[in-house]
């Protein structure tokens, strides 16, 4: 061999030796970049994000709960609100600490997905599930649902933990403690929001398919004891009266419906497809394709026990929200996403598995298409997170605070109380006779159009009001307190 060929051969050998180290370094770099992006999506601009109306209720109720007052928001169970109250004890009163808590639950949920699927399917499936969960959109009003202190993120975190623990017990990867812990986690999930009860059939099916002996009976008993003990502890403070009120309220709420605006039309009783529409809008077309296509592939390619278990949990929620519930709100679809995330990761991982050269090329092309679609969603949610700013009624409240103080309330039109109460508090009112007023705010809720007589009266008095618009919310600011009398605004003095 010539010296030149020897040199080339040595260089090739050195490259091969370095290649594993290079790939390892690239994996670390990619992992660090993905982790940094996940932290950004979960926690960036938390204080600039408008307060969600339900969040305001839950956070304040949580503060009351940890101080022994259980009178607020008894129409929902208390676990999530306990956690929001404890977060405030640790991090200070307000929304910041509960939001940080929710972000931490999102990250812990990703860890559970990774550990679970890494063992059952492979490292690639675990990484993909965690990445999809951390980096893709599931939005409401332009921000991700699990950036605010709502019940759904808490409910689904404990549901995910419960499913993982009972799976470990059923597959004999953990001892009997795991099934008792699964019962406890299930109780924490149901006492965060009762709709989690929809996944109980998946637990029953798993036990029936894997435990046909005394171990199954013992496991079912321990699960029940764990769940009952935790549920009793959670309701020790509010008491059975609160539980009775919850059942009565939610039954009446489901029967009476809830006024919502879906696809340009208002409904009192939501159409059966409402949650599918919210899902498509909330996660976006690209992410919806990735989650649904990947899940379908998992179901048809190799529907093993894990796929059946996850699919049964998903079906439980689908039946509840599409068939049983007559109310659909824009964040209910969140319950579907953890199941779709794991199923999609399993589907892509199995497409990537062994096959002949031609089949492998086709399958991996499909998997890459699904992953590329998910990547579009990552870009979208990253931009949406970067663009978060104080807007709407929050911006109006800042404007009102900056002006010289004027005695009088703020009359609010075309906006629900849970939107303006976090910012205006007791100064906000919808009662036109509850003057004098220092300002009038006109929102953009299509369900509640403003009284034309009031808006005409505003426009007819340019000498009393100046008008500004902030993200669809118009505010009419007066330099003197005014009253609304006889379809006209007049100075109160």
CSV table of C-alpha atoms in Angstrom, one decimal:
chain,number,residue,atom,x,y,z
A,1,UNK,CA,0.0,0.0,0.0
A,2,UNK,CA,1.3,3.4,-0.9
A,3,UNK,CA,2.0,6.0,1.7
A,4,UNK,CA,-0.9,8.1,0.3
A,5,UNK,CA,-3.4,5.2,0.6
A,6,UNK,CA,-2.1,4.4,4.0
A,7,UNK,CA,-2.7,8.0,5.1
A,8,UNK,CA,-6.3,7.8,3.7
A,9,UNK,CA,-7.0,4.5,5.4
A,10,UNK,CA,-5.7,5.9,8.8
A,11,UNK,CA,-7.9,9.0,8.3
A,12,UNK,CA,-10.9,6.8,7.6
A,13,UNK,CA,-10.2,4.7,10.7
A,14,UNK,CA,-9.9,7.8,12.9
A,15,UNK,CA,-13.2,9.1,11.5
A,16,UNK,CA,-15.0,5.9,12.3
A,17,UNK,CA,-13.5,6.0,15.8
A,18,UNK,CA,-14.7,9.6,16.3
A,19,UNK,CA,-18.1,9.1,14.8
A,20,UNK,CA,-19.7,7.5,17.9
A,21,UNK,CA,-18.3,10.3,20.0
A,22,UNK,CA,-19.6,12.9,17.6
A,23,UNK,CA,-23.0,11.4,17.5
A,24,UNK,CA,-23.1,11.2,21.3
A,25,UNK,CA,-22.1,14.9,21.5
A,26,UNK,CA,-24.8,15.8,18.9
A,27,UNK,CA,-27.4,13.9,21.0
A,28,UNK,CA,-26.4,15.9,24.0
A,29,UNK,CA,-26.6,19.2,22.1
A,30,UNK,CA,-30.0,18.3,20.7
A,31,UNK,CA,-31.2,17.2,24.1
A,32,UNK,CA,-30.0,20.4,25.7
A,33,UNK,CA,-31.6,22.5,23.0
A,34,UNK,CA,-35.0,20.7,23.3
A,35,UNK,CA,-34.9,21.0,27.1
A,36,UNK,CA,-34.2,24.7,26.9
A,37,UNK,CA,-37.1,25.1,24.4
A,38,UNK,CA,-39.4,23.1,26.7
A,39,UNK,CA,-38.6,25.3,29.6
A,40,UNK,CA,-39.2,28.4,27.5
A,41,UNK,CA,-42.6,27.0,26.3
A,42,UNK,CA,-43.6,26.1,29.9
A,43,UNK,CA,-42.5,29.1,31.8
A,44,UNK,CA,-41.6,32.1,29.6
A,45,UNK,CA,-43.7,35.3,30.0
A,46,UNK,CA,-45.8,33.8,32.8
A,47,UNK,CA,-46.6,37.2,34.3
A,48,UNK,CA,-47.5,38.7,30.9
A,49,UNK,CA,-50.2,36.2,30.2
A,50,UNK,CA,-53.7,37.4,31.0
A,51,UNK,CA,-55.4,35.8,33.9
A,52,UNK,CA,-57.9,33.2,32.9
A,53,UNK,CA,-61.3,33.7,34.5
A,54,UNK,CA,-61.5,30.1,35.8
A,55,UNK,CA,-57.9,30.3,36.9
A,56,UNK,CA,-58.7,33.4,39.0
A,57,UNK,CA,-61.5,31.4,40.8
A,58,UNK,CA,-59.3,28.3,41.4
A,59,UNK,CA,-56.3,30.2,42.7
A,60,UNK,CA,-58.3,32.3,45.1
A,61,UNK,CA,-60.3,29.3,46.3
A,62,UNK,CA,-57.0,27.4,46.8
A,63,UNK,CA,-55.7,30.2,49.0
A,64,UNK,CA,-58.9,30.0,51.0
A,65,UNK,CA,-58.7,26.2,51.3
A,66,UNK,CA,-55.2,26.2,52.8
A,67,UNK,CA,-56.5,28.7,55.4
A,68,UNK,CA,-59.4,26.6,56.4
A,69,UNK,CA,-62.2,28.2,54.3
A,70,UNK,CA,-63.8,25.7,51.9
A,71,UNK,CA,-66.8,27.7,50.9
A,72,UNK,CA,-65.6,28.8,47.4
A,73,UNK,CA,-66.0,26.8,44.2
A,74,UNK,CA,-67.5,23.7,45.7
A,75,UNK,CA,-68.9,22.8,42.3
A,76,UNK,CA,-65.5,21.3,41.5
A,77,UNK,CA,-63.5,18.9,43.7
A,78,UNK,CA,-60.6,20.4,45.8
A,79,UNK,CA,-57.3,18.6,45.0
A,80,UNK,CA,-56.1,21.0,42.3
A,81,UNK,CA,-57.1,24.0,44.4
A,82,UNK,CA,-55.3,22.6,47.4
A,83,UNK,CA,-52.1,22.4,45.3
A,84,UNK,CA,-52.6,26.0,44.0
A,85,UNK,CA,-53.0,27.1,47.6
A,86,UNK,CA,-49.9,25.3,48.8
A,87,UNK,CA,-48.0,26.8,45.8
A,88,UNK,CA,-49.0,30.2,47.0
A,89,UNK,CA,-47.9,29.5,50.5
A,90,UNK,CA,-44.5,28.6,49.1
A,91,UNK,CA,-44.2,31.2,46.4
A,92,UNK,CA,-46.4,34.1,47.3
A,93,UNK,CA,-50.0,35.1,46.8
A,94,UNK,CA,-51.2,35.3,43.2
A,95,UNK,CA,-51.1,33.4,39.9
A,96,UNK,CA,-47.4,33.0,39.5
A,97,UNK,CA,-46.7,30.2,41.9
A,98,UNK,CA,-49.7,28.0,40.8
A,99,UNK,CA,-48.6,28.5,37.1
A,100,UNK,CA,-45.1,27.4,37.9
A,101,UNK,CA,-46.5,24.4,39.7
A,102,UNK,CA,-48.5,23.5,36.6
A,103,UNK,CA,-45.5,23.8,34.4
A,104,UNK,CA,-43.6,21.5,36.7
A,105,UNK,CA,-46.4,18.9,36.4
A,106,UNK,CA,-46.1,19.1,32.6
A,107,UNK,CA,-42.4,18.3,32.8
A,108,UNK,CA,-43.0,15.5,35.3
A,109,UNK,CA,-45.6,14.1,33.0
A,110,UNK,CA,-43.0,14.0,30.2
A,111,UNK,CA,-40.7,12.1,32.5
A,112,UNK,CA,-43.4,9.5,33.2
A,113,UNK,CA,-44.0,9.1,29.4
A,114,UNK,CA,-40.3,8.7,28.7
A,115,UNK,CA,-39.7,6.1,31.4
A,116,UNK,CA,-42.9,4.2,30.6
A,117,UNK,CA,-42.4,4.0,26.8
A,118,UNK,CA,-38.6,3.6,27.0
A,119,UNK,CA,-39.1,0.3,28.8
A,120,UNK,CA,-42.0,-1.0,26.8
A,121,UNK,CA,-41.3,0.2,23.3
A,122,UNK,CA,-37.8,1.7,23.2
A,123,UNK,CA,-35.8,4.8,23.8
A,124,UNK,CA,-36.9,6.5,20.6
A,125,UNK,CA,-40.6,6.1,21.5
A,126,UNK,CA,-39.9,7.5,25.0
A,127,UNK,CA,-38.0,10.5,23.6
A,128,UNK,CA,-40.7,11.2,21.0
A,129,UNK,CA,-43.5,11.0,23.5
A,130,UNK,CA,-41.8,13.4,25.9
A,131,UNK,CA,-40.9,15.8,23.1
A,132,UNK,CA,-44.4,15.8,21.7
A,133,UNK,CA,-45.8,16.5,25.2
A,134,UNK,CA,-43.4,19.2,26.0
A,135,UNK,CA,-43.1,21.0,22.7
A,136,UNK,CA,-46.4,20.9,20.8
A,137,UNK,CA,-49.4,23.2,21.1
A,138,UNK,CA,-52.6,22.5,23.0
A,139,UNK,CA,-53.9,26.1,23.1
A,140,UNK,CA,-56.8,28.1,24.4
A,141,UNK,CA,-57.1,31.8,23.5
A,142,UNK,CA,-53.6,31.9,22.0
A,143,UNK,CA,-51.7,30.2,24.9
A,144,UNK,CA,-51.1,26.6,26.0
A,145,UNK,CA,-53.7,25.3,28.4
A,146,UNK,CA,-51.1,24.0,30.8
A,147,UNK,CA,-49.4,27.4,31.2
A,148,UNK,CA,-52.3,28.5,33.5
A,149,UNK,CA,-53.7,27.1,36.8
A,150,UNK,CA,-56.7,25.2,35.5
A,151,UNK,CA,-58.0,21.8,36.7
A,152,UNK,CA,-57.2,19.8,33.5
A,153,UNK,CA,-53.4,19.8,33.8
A,154,UNK,CA,-53.6,18.6,37.4
A,155,UNK,CA,-56.3,16.0,36.6
A,156,UNK,CA,-54.3,14.5,33.7
A,157,UNK,CA,-51.0,14.5,35.5
A,158,UNK,CA,-52.4,12.2,38.2
A,159,UNK,CA,-54.3,10.2,35.6
A,160,UNK,CA,-51.1,9.5,33.8
A,161,UNK,CA,-49.3,8.5,36.9
A,162,UNK,CA,-52.1,6.2,37.9
A,163,UNK,CA,-52.1,4.5,34.5
A,164,UNK,CA,-48.3,4.0,34.6
A,165,UNK,CA,-48.4,2.6,38.2
A,166,UNK,CA,-51.2,0.1,37.5
A,167,UNK,CA,-49.5,-0.9,34.3
A,168,UNK,CA,-46.3,-1.6,36.3
A,169,UNK,CA,-48.2,-3.7,38.8
A,170,UNK,CA,-50.1,-5.6,36.1
A,171,UNK,CA,-46.9,-6.4,34.2
A,172,UNK,CA,-45.2,-7.5,37.5
A,173,UNK,CA,-42.6,-4.8,37.2
A,174,UNK,CA,-43.5,-3.5,40.7
A,175,UNK,CA,-44.9,-5.0,43.8
A,176,UNK,CA,-48.4,-4.6,45.3
A,177,UNK,CA,-47.6,-1.2,46.5
A,178,UNK,CA,-47.9,0.1,42.9
A,179,UNK,CA,-51.5,-0.8,42.6
A,180,UNK,CA,-52.3,0.9,45.9
A,181,UNK,CA,-50.4,3.9,44.7
A,182,UNK,CA,-52.3,3.8,41.4
A,183,UNK,CA,-55.6,3.9,43.4
A,184,UNK,CA,-54.3,7.0,45.4
A,185,UNK,CA,-53.2,8.7,42.1
A,186,UNK,CA,-56.6,8.0,40.6
A,187,UNK,CA,-58.4,9.5,43.6
A,188,UNK,CA,-56.2,12.6,43.3
A,189,UNK,CA,-57.1,12.8,39.6
A,190,UNK,CA,-60.8,12.4,40.2
A,191,UNK,CA,-60.8,14.8,43.1
A,192,UNK,CA,-59.1,17.3,40.8
A,193,UNK,CA,-61.9,16.9,38.2
A,194,UNK,CA,-64.5,14.2,38.3
A,195,UNK,CA,-64.4,13.4,34.5
A,196,UNK,CA,-61.3,11.3,35.1
A,197,UNK,CA,-63.7,8.5,36.3
A,198,UNK,CA,-64.0,7.9,32.5
A,199,UNK,CA,-60.7,6.0,32.5
A,200,UNK,CA,-61.7,3.5,35.2
A,201,UNK,CA,-62.9,0.9,32.6
A,202,UNK,CA,-59.4,0.8,31.2
A,203,UNK,CA,-58.1,-0.3,34.6
A,204,UNK,CA,-60.8,-2.9,34.9
A,205,UNK,CA,-59.9,-4.3,31.5
A,206,UNK,CA,-56.2,-4.4,32.2
A,207,UNK,CA,-56.8,-6.3,35.4
A,208,UNK,CA,-59.2,-8.7,33.7
A,209,UNK,CA,-56.7,-9.4,30.9
A,210,UNK,CA,-53.6,-9.8,33.0
A,211,UNK,CA,-54.7,-11.1,36.5
A,212,UNK,CA,-56.9,-14.2,36.6
A,213,UNK,CA,-56.0,-15.3,40.1
A,214,UNK,CA,-56.0,-14.1,43.7
A,215,UNK,CA,-53.4,-11.5,42.8
A,216,UNK,CA,-56.0,-9.7,40.7
A,217,UNK,CA,-58.5,-9.7,43.5
A,218,UNK,CA,-56.0,-8.5,46.0
A,219,UNK,CA,-54.8,-5.8,43.5
A,220,UNK,CA,-58.4,-4.6,43.0
A,221,UNK,CA,-58.9,-4.4,46.7
A,222,UNK,CA,-55.7,-2.5,47.3
A,223,UNK,CA,-56.5,-0.1,44.4
A,224,UNK,CA,-60.0,0.5,46.0
A,225,UNK,CA,-58.5,1.1,49.4
A,226,UNK,CA,-55.9,3.5,48.1
A,227,UNK,CA,-58.5,5.4,46.2
A,228,UNK,CA,-61.0,5.5,49.0
A,229,UNK,CA,-58.4,6.6,51.6
A,230,UNK,CA,-57.1,9.5,49.6
A,231,UNK,CA,-60.6,10.6,48.5
A,232,UNK,CA,-61.7,10.6,52.2
A,233,UNK,CA,-58.6,12.6,53.2
A,234,UNK,CA,-59.2,15.2,50.4
A,235,UNK,CA,-62.8,15.7,51.4
A,236,UNK,CA,-62.1,15.8,55.1
A,237,UNK,CA,-62.0,19.6,55.0
A,238,UNK,CA,-64.9,20.4,52.6
A,239,UNK,CA,-67.0,17.6,54.0
A,240,UNK,CA,-69.8,15.5,52.5
A,241,UNK,CA,-72.0,18.6,52.0
A,242,UNK,CA,-69.6,19.9,49.4
A,243,UNK,CA,-69.6,16.6,47.6
A,244,UNK,CA,-73.4,16.6,47.5
A,245,UNK,CA,-73.4,20.2,46.2
A,246,UNK,CA,-70.8,19.2,43.5
A,247,UNK,CA,-73.1,16.3,42.3
A,248,UNK,CA,-76.2,18.5,42.3
A,249,UNK,CA,-74.5,21.4,40.5
A,250,UNK,CA,-72.8,19.3,37.8
A,251,UNK,CA,-75.9,17.3,37.1
A,252,UNK,CA,-77.9,20.5,36.6
A,253,UNK,CA,-75.1,22.1,34.6
A,254,UNK,CA,-75.0,19.2,32.2
A,255,UNK,CA,-78.8,19.2,31.8
A,256,UNK,CA,-79.1,22.9,31.4
A,257,UNK,CA,-76.0,23.4,29.1
A,258,UNK,CA,-73.6,26.2,28.9
A,259,UNK,CA,-73.7,29.1,26.4
A,260,UNK,CA,-70.6,28.7,24.1
A,261,UNK,CA,-69.5,30.1,20.7
A,262,UNK,CA,-68.4,27.3,18.4
A,263,UNK,CA,-67.4,27.7,14.7
A,264,UNK,CA,-69.1,31.0,14.5
A,265,UNK,CA,-72.4,29.9,16.1
A,266,UNK,CA,-73.7,30.2,19.6
A,267,UNK,CA,-75.0,27.0,21.4
A,268,UNK,CA,-76.6,26.4,24.8
A,269,UNK,CA,-76.2,22.7,24.4
A,270,UNK,CA,-73.0,21.9,22.7
A,271,UNK,CA,-73.1,19.8,19.5
A,272,UNK,CA,-71.6,16.4,19.8
A,273,UNK,CA,-68.6,17.3,17.6
A,274,UNK,CA,-67.7,20.4,19.7
A,275,UNK,CA,-64.6,18.9,21.4
A,276,UNK,CA,-63.3,17.7,18.1
A,277,UNK,CA,-63.5,21.2,16.7
A,278,UNK,CA,-61.8,22.6,19.8
A,279,UNK,CA,-59.1,20.0,19.5
A,280,UNK,CA,-58.4,20.9,15.9
A,281,UNK,CA,-58.3,24.6,16.6
A,282,UNK,CA,-56.3,24.2,19.8
A,283,UNK,CA,-53.5,22.0,18.6
A,284,UNK,CA,-53.5,23.2,15.0
A,285,UNK,CA,-53.8,21.2,11.8
A,286,UNK,CA,-50.2,20.0,11.7
A,287,UNK,CA,-50.1,18.7,15.2
A,288,UNK,CA,-53.6,17.2,14.9
A,289,UNK,CA,-52.4,15.3,11.9
A,290,UNK,CA,-49.3,14.1,13.7
A,291,UNK,CA,-51.2,12.9,16.8
A,292,UNK,CA,-54.1,11.3,15.0
A,293,UNK,CA,-52.1,9.6,12.2
A,294,UNK,CA,-49.5,8.3,14.7
A,295,UNK,CA,-52.2,6.9,16.9
A,296,UNK,CA,-54.0,5.2,14.1
A,297,UNK,CA,-50.8,3.6,13.0
A,298,UNK,CA,-50.2,2.3,16.6
A,299,UNK,CA,-53.7,0.9,16.6
A,300,UNK,CA,-53.5,-0.9,13.3
A,301,UNK,CA,-49.8,-1.9,13.1
A,302,UNK,CA,-49.3,-3.8,16.3
A,303,UNK,CA,-52.2,-3.4,18.8
A,304,UNK,CA,-50.5,-5.0,21.8
A,305,UNK,CA,-51.7,-4.8,25.4
A,306,UNK,CA,-50.1,-1.4,25.9
A,307,UNK,CA,-51.8,0.1,22.9
A,308,UNK,CA,-55.1,-1.4,23.9
A,309,UNK,CA,-54.7,-0.1,27.5
A,310,UNK,CA,-54.0,3.5,26.3
A,311,UNK,CA,-56.7,3.3,23.6
A,312,UNK,CA,-59.3,2.2,26.1
A,313,UNK,CA,-58.4,5.1,28.4
A,314,UNK,CA,-58.8,7.5,25.4
A,315,UNK,CA,-62.1,5.9,24.4
A,316,UNK,CA,-63.4,6.4,27.9
A,317,UNK,CA,-62.8,10.2,27.7
A,318,UNK,CA,-64.1,10.3,24.1
A,319,UNK,CA,-67.4,8.6,25.2
A,320,UNK,CA,-67.7,10.9,28.1
A,321,UNK,CA,-67.1,14.2,26.3
A,322,UNK,CA,-68.7,13.3,23.0
A,323,UNK,CA,-71.8,11.4,24.2
A,324,UNK,CA,-72.4,11.9,27.9
A,325,UNK,CA,-71.5,15.6,28.4
A,326,UNK,CA,-73.8,18.2,27.0
A,327,UNK,CA,-71.3,20.9,27.8
A,328,UNK,CA,-68.1,21.4,25.8
A,329,UNK,CA,-65.6,24.1,26.7
A,330,UNK,CA,-62.5,25.0,24.8
A,331,UNK,CA,-60.1,23.3,27.1
A,332,UNK,CA,-61.9,19.9,27.7
A,333,UNK,CA,-60.0,18.3,24.8
A,334,UNK,CA,-56.8,18.5,26.9
A,335,UNK,CA,-57.9,15.1,28.4
A,336,UNK,CA,-57.4,13.4,25.0
A,337,UNK,CA,-53.9,14.7,24.4
A,338,UNK,CA,-51.7,12.6,26.7
A,339,UNK,CA,-53.2,9.4,25.2
A,340,UNK,CA,-52.8,10.6,21.6
A,341,UNK,CA,-49.2,11.7,22.4
A,342,UNK,CA,-48.1,8.3,23.6
A,343,UNK,CA,-50.0,6.4,21.0
A,344,UNK,CA,-48.5,8.6,18.2
A,345,UNK,CA,-45.0,8.0,19.7
A,346,UNK,CA,-45.6,4.2,19.7
A,347,UNK,CA,-46.9,4.3,16.1
A,348,UNK,CA,-43.9,6.2,14.8
A,349,UNK,CA,-41.5,4.0,16.7
A,350,UNK,CA,-43.0,0.9,15.2
A,351,UNK,CA,-42.9,2.3,11.7
A,352,UNK,CA,-39.2,2.8,12.2
A,353,UNK,CA,-38.7,-0.8,13.2
A,354,UNK,CA,-37.2,-3.7,11.1
A,355,UNK,CA,-38.5,-4.3,7.6
A,356,UNK,CA,-37.3,-5.1,4.1
A,357,UNK,CA,-35.4,-2.3,2.3
A,358,UNK,CA,-38.5,-1.1,0.3
A,359,UNK,CA,-40.9,-1.4,3.1
A,360,UNK,CA,-38.5,0.3,5.5
A,361,UNK,CA,-38.1,3.3,3.2
A,362,UNK,CA,-41.8,3.8,2.9
A,363,UNK,CA,-42.5,3.3,6.6
A,364,UNK,CA,-39.7,5.6,7.7
A,365,UNK,CA,-40.9,8.2,5.2
A,366,UNK,CA,-44.3,8.2,6.8
A,367,UNK,CA,-42.8,8.4,10.3
A,368,UNK,CA,-40.7,11.4,9.2
A,369,UNK,CA,-43.8,13.1,7.7
A,370,UNK,CA,-45.5,12.7,11.1
A,371,UNK,CA,-42.5,14.0,13.0
A,372,UNK,CA,-42.2,16.9,10.5
A,373,UNK,CA,-45.8,17.8,11.0
A,374,UNK,CA,-45.3,17.9,14.8
A,375,UNK,CA,-42.3,20.1,14.2
A,376,UNK,CA,-44.5,22.7,12.5
A,377,UNK,CA,-46.6,22.7,15.7
A,378,UNK,CA,-43.4,23.3,17.7
A,379,UNK,CA,-42.6,26.4,15.7
A,380,UNK,CA,-46.2,27.6,16.1
A,381,UNK,CA,-46.3,27.3,19.9
A,382,UNK,CA,-42.8,28.7,20.2
A,383,UNK,CA,-43.9,31.8,18.3
A,384,UNK,CA,-47.1,32.1,20.2
A,385,UNK,CA,-45.2,31.9,23.5
A,386,UNK,CA,-42.7,34.6,22.3
A,387,UNK,CA,-45.7,36.8,21.4
A,388,UNK,CA,-47.4,36.7,24.7
A,389,UNK,CA,-48.1,40.1,26.1
A,390,UNK,CA,-50.6,41.9,28.3
A,391,UNK,CA,-53.7,42.4,26.2
A,392,UNK,CA,-57.4,43.1,26.2
A,393,UNK,CA,-59.0,43.9,29.6
A,394,UNK,CA,-55.5,43.6,31.2
A,395,UNK,CA,-54.2,46.4,29.0
A,396,UNK,CA,-57.4,48.4,29.7
A,397,UNK,CA,-56.9,48.0,33.4
A,398,UNK,CA,-53.3,49.4,33.1
A,399,UNK,CA,-54.7,52.4,31.2
A,400,UNK,CA,-57.3,53.0,33.9
A,401,UNK,CA,-54.7,52.8,36.6
A,402,UNK,CA,-52.4,55.3,34.9
A,403,UNK,CA,-55.0,58.1,34.8
A,404,UNK,CA,-55.8,60.5,37.6
A,405,UNK,CA,-58.1,58.8,40.2
A,406,UNK,CA,-61.8,59.5,39.6
A,407,UNK,CA,-64.6,58.3,41.9
A,408,UNK,CA,-66.9,55.8,40.1
A,409,UNK,CA,-67.2,52.2,39.0
A,410,UNK,CA,-66.4,50.8,35.6
A,411,UNK,CA,-69.4,49.7,33.5
A,412,UNK,CA,-68.6,46.5,31.6
A,413,UNK,CA,-70.5,45.3,28.5
A,414,UNK,CA,-70.1,42.3,26.2
A,415,UNK,CA,-67.8,40.5,28.6
A,416,UNK,CA,-68.3,37.9,31.3
A,417,UNK,CA,-67.4,38.7,34.9
A,418,UNK,CA,-64.7,36.0,35.0
A,419,UNK,CA,-62.9,38.0,32.4
A,420,UNK,CA,-62.9,41.4,34.1
A,421,UNK,CA,-63.0,40.5,37.8
A,422,UNK,CA,-59.3,39.6,38.0
A,423,UNK,CA,-58.4,43.1,36.8
A,424,UNK,CA,-61.3,45.4,37.9
A,425,UNK,CA,-62.4,43.6,41.0
A,426,UNK,CA,-65.4,45.2,42.8
A,427,UNK,CA,-65.1,48.4,40.7
A,428,UNK,CA,-66.3,46.4,37.7
A,429,UNK,CA,-70.1,46.1,37.2
A,430,UNK,CA,-72.6,45.1,34.5
A,431,UNK,CA,-75.4,47.0,36.2
A,432,UNK,CA,-76.2,50.1,34.2
A,433,UNK,CA,-77.9,51.7,37.3
A,434,UNK,CA,-74.9,51.1,39.5
A,435,UNK,CA,-73.3,54.5,38.8
A,436,UNK,CA,-71.6,56.8,39.0
A,437,UNK,CA,-69.1,55.5,36.4
A,438,UNK,CA,-65.6,56.6,35.6
A,439,UNK,CA,-65.3,54.5,32.5
A,440,UNK,CA,-67.2,52.1,30.3
A,441,UNK,CA,-65.6,49.0,28.8
A,442,UNK,CA,-67.1,47.3,25.8
A,443,UNK,CA,-65.7,43.7,25.1
A,444,UNK,CA,-66.1,41.5,22.1
A,445,UNK,CA,-67.9,38.4,23.4
A,446,UNK,CA,-70.3,37.5,20.5
A,447,UNK,CA,-72.6,35.7,22.9
A,448,UNK,CA,-73.4,38.9,24.8
A,449,UNK,CA,-73.6,41.9,22.3
A,450,UNK,CA,-73.7,45.3,24.0
A,451,UNK,CA,-76.9,47.2,24.5
A,452,UNK,CA,-77.2,49.4,21.4
A,453,UNK,CA,-78.8,52.2,23.5
A,454,UNK,CA,-75.7,52.3,25.7
A,455,UNK,CA,-73.2,52.4,22.8
A,456,UNK,CA,-75.3,55.1,21.1
A,457,UNK,CA,-75.3,57.1,24.3
A,458,UNK,CA,-71.5,56.8,24.5
A,459,UNK,CA,-70.9,58.0,21.0
A,460,UNK,CA,-73.3,60.9,21.4
A,461,UNK,CA,-71.3,62.4,24.2
A,462,UNK,CA,-67.8,63.2,22.9
A,463,UNK,CA,-67.6,66.0,25.4
A,464,UNK,CA,-67.7,63.4,28.3
A,465,UNK,CA,-65.7,60.5,26.9
A,466,UNK,CA,-62.5,59.7,25.0
A,467,UNK,CA,-62.3,56.3,23.4
A,468,UNK,CA,-59.4,53.8,23.1
A,469,UNK,CA,-59.2,50.2,21.7
A,470,UNK,CA,-56.9,47.5,23.2
A,471,UNK,CA,-57.0,44.1,21.4
A,472,UNK,CA,-60.7,44.2,20.6
A,473,UNK,CA,-61.7,45.8,23.9
A,474,UNK,CA,-62.9,49.4,23.7
A,475,UNK,CA,-62.8,51.6,26.7
A,476,UNK,CA,-64.6,54.9,27.0
A,477,UNK,CA,-62.8,57.1,29.6
A,478,UNK,CA,-64.6,60.0,31.3
A,479,UNK,CA,-62.9,62.9,32.9
A,480,UNK,CA,-65.7,63.2,35.4
A,481,UNK,CA,-68.1,60.7,37.1
A,482,UNK,CA,-71.2,60.0,35.0
A,483,UNK,CA,-74.5,58.3,35.4
A,484,UNK,CA,-76.6,56.4,32.9
A,485,UNK,CA,-80.2,57.8,33.0
A,486,UNK,CA,-82.9,57.7,30.4
A,487,UNK,CA,-80.7,56.1,27.7
A,488,UNK,CA,-78.1,58.9,28.2
A,489,UNK,CA,-74.9,59.5,30.0
A,490,UNK,CA,-74.9,62.6,32.2
A,491,UNK,CA,-72.4,64.1,34.7
A,492,UNK,CA,-73.2,62.9,38.2
A,493,UNK,CA,-72.7,66.4,39.6
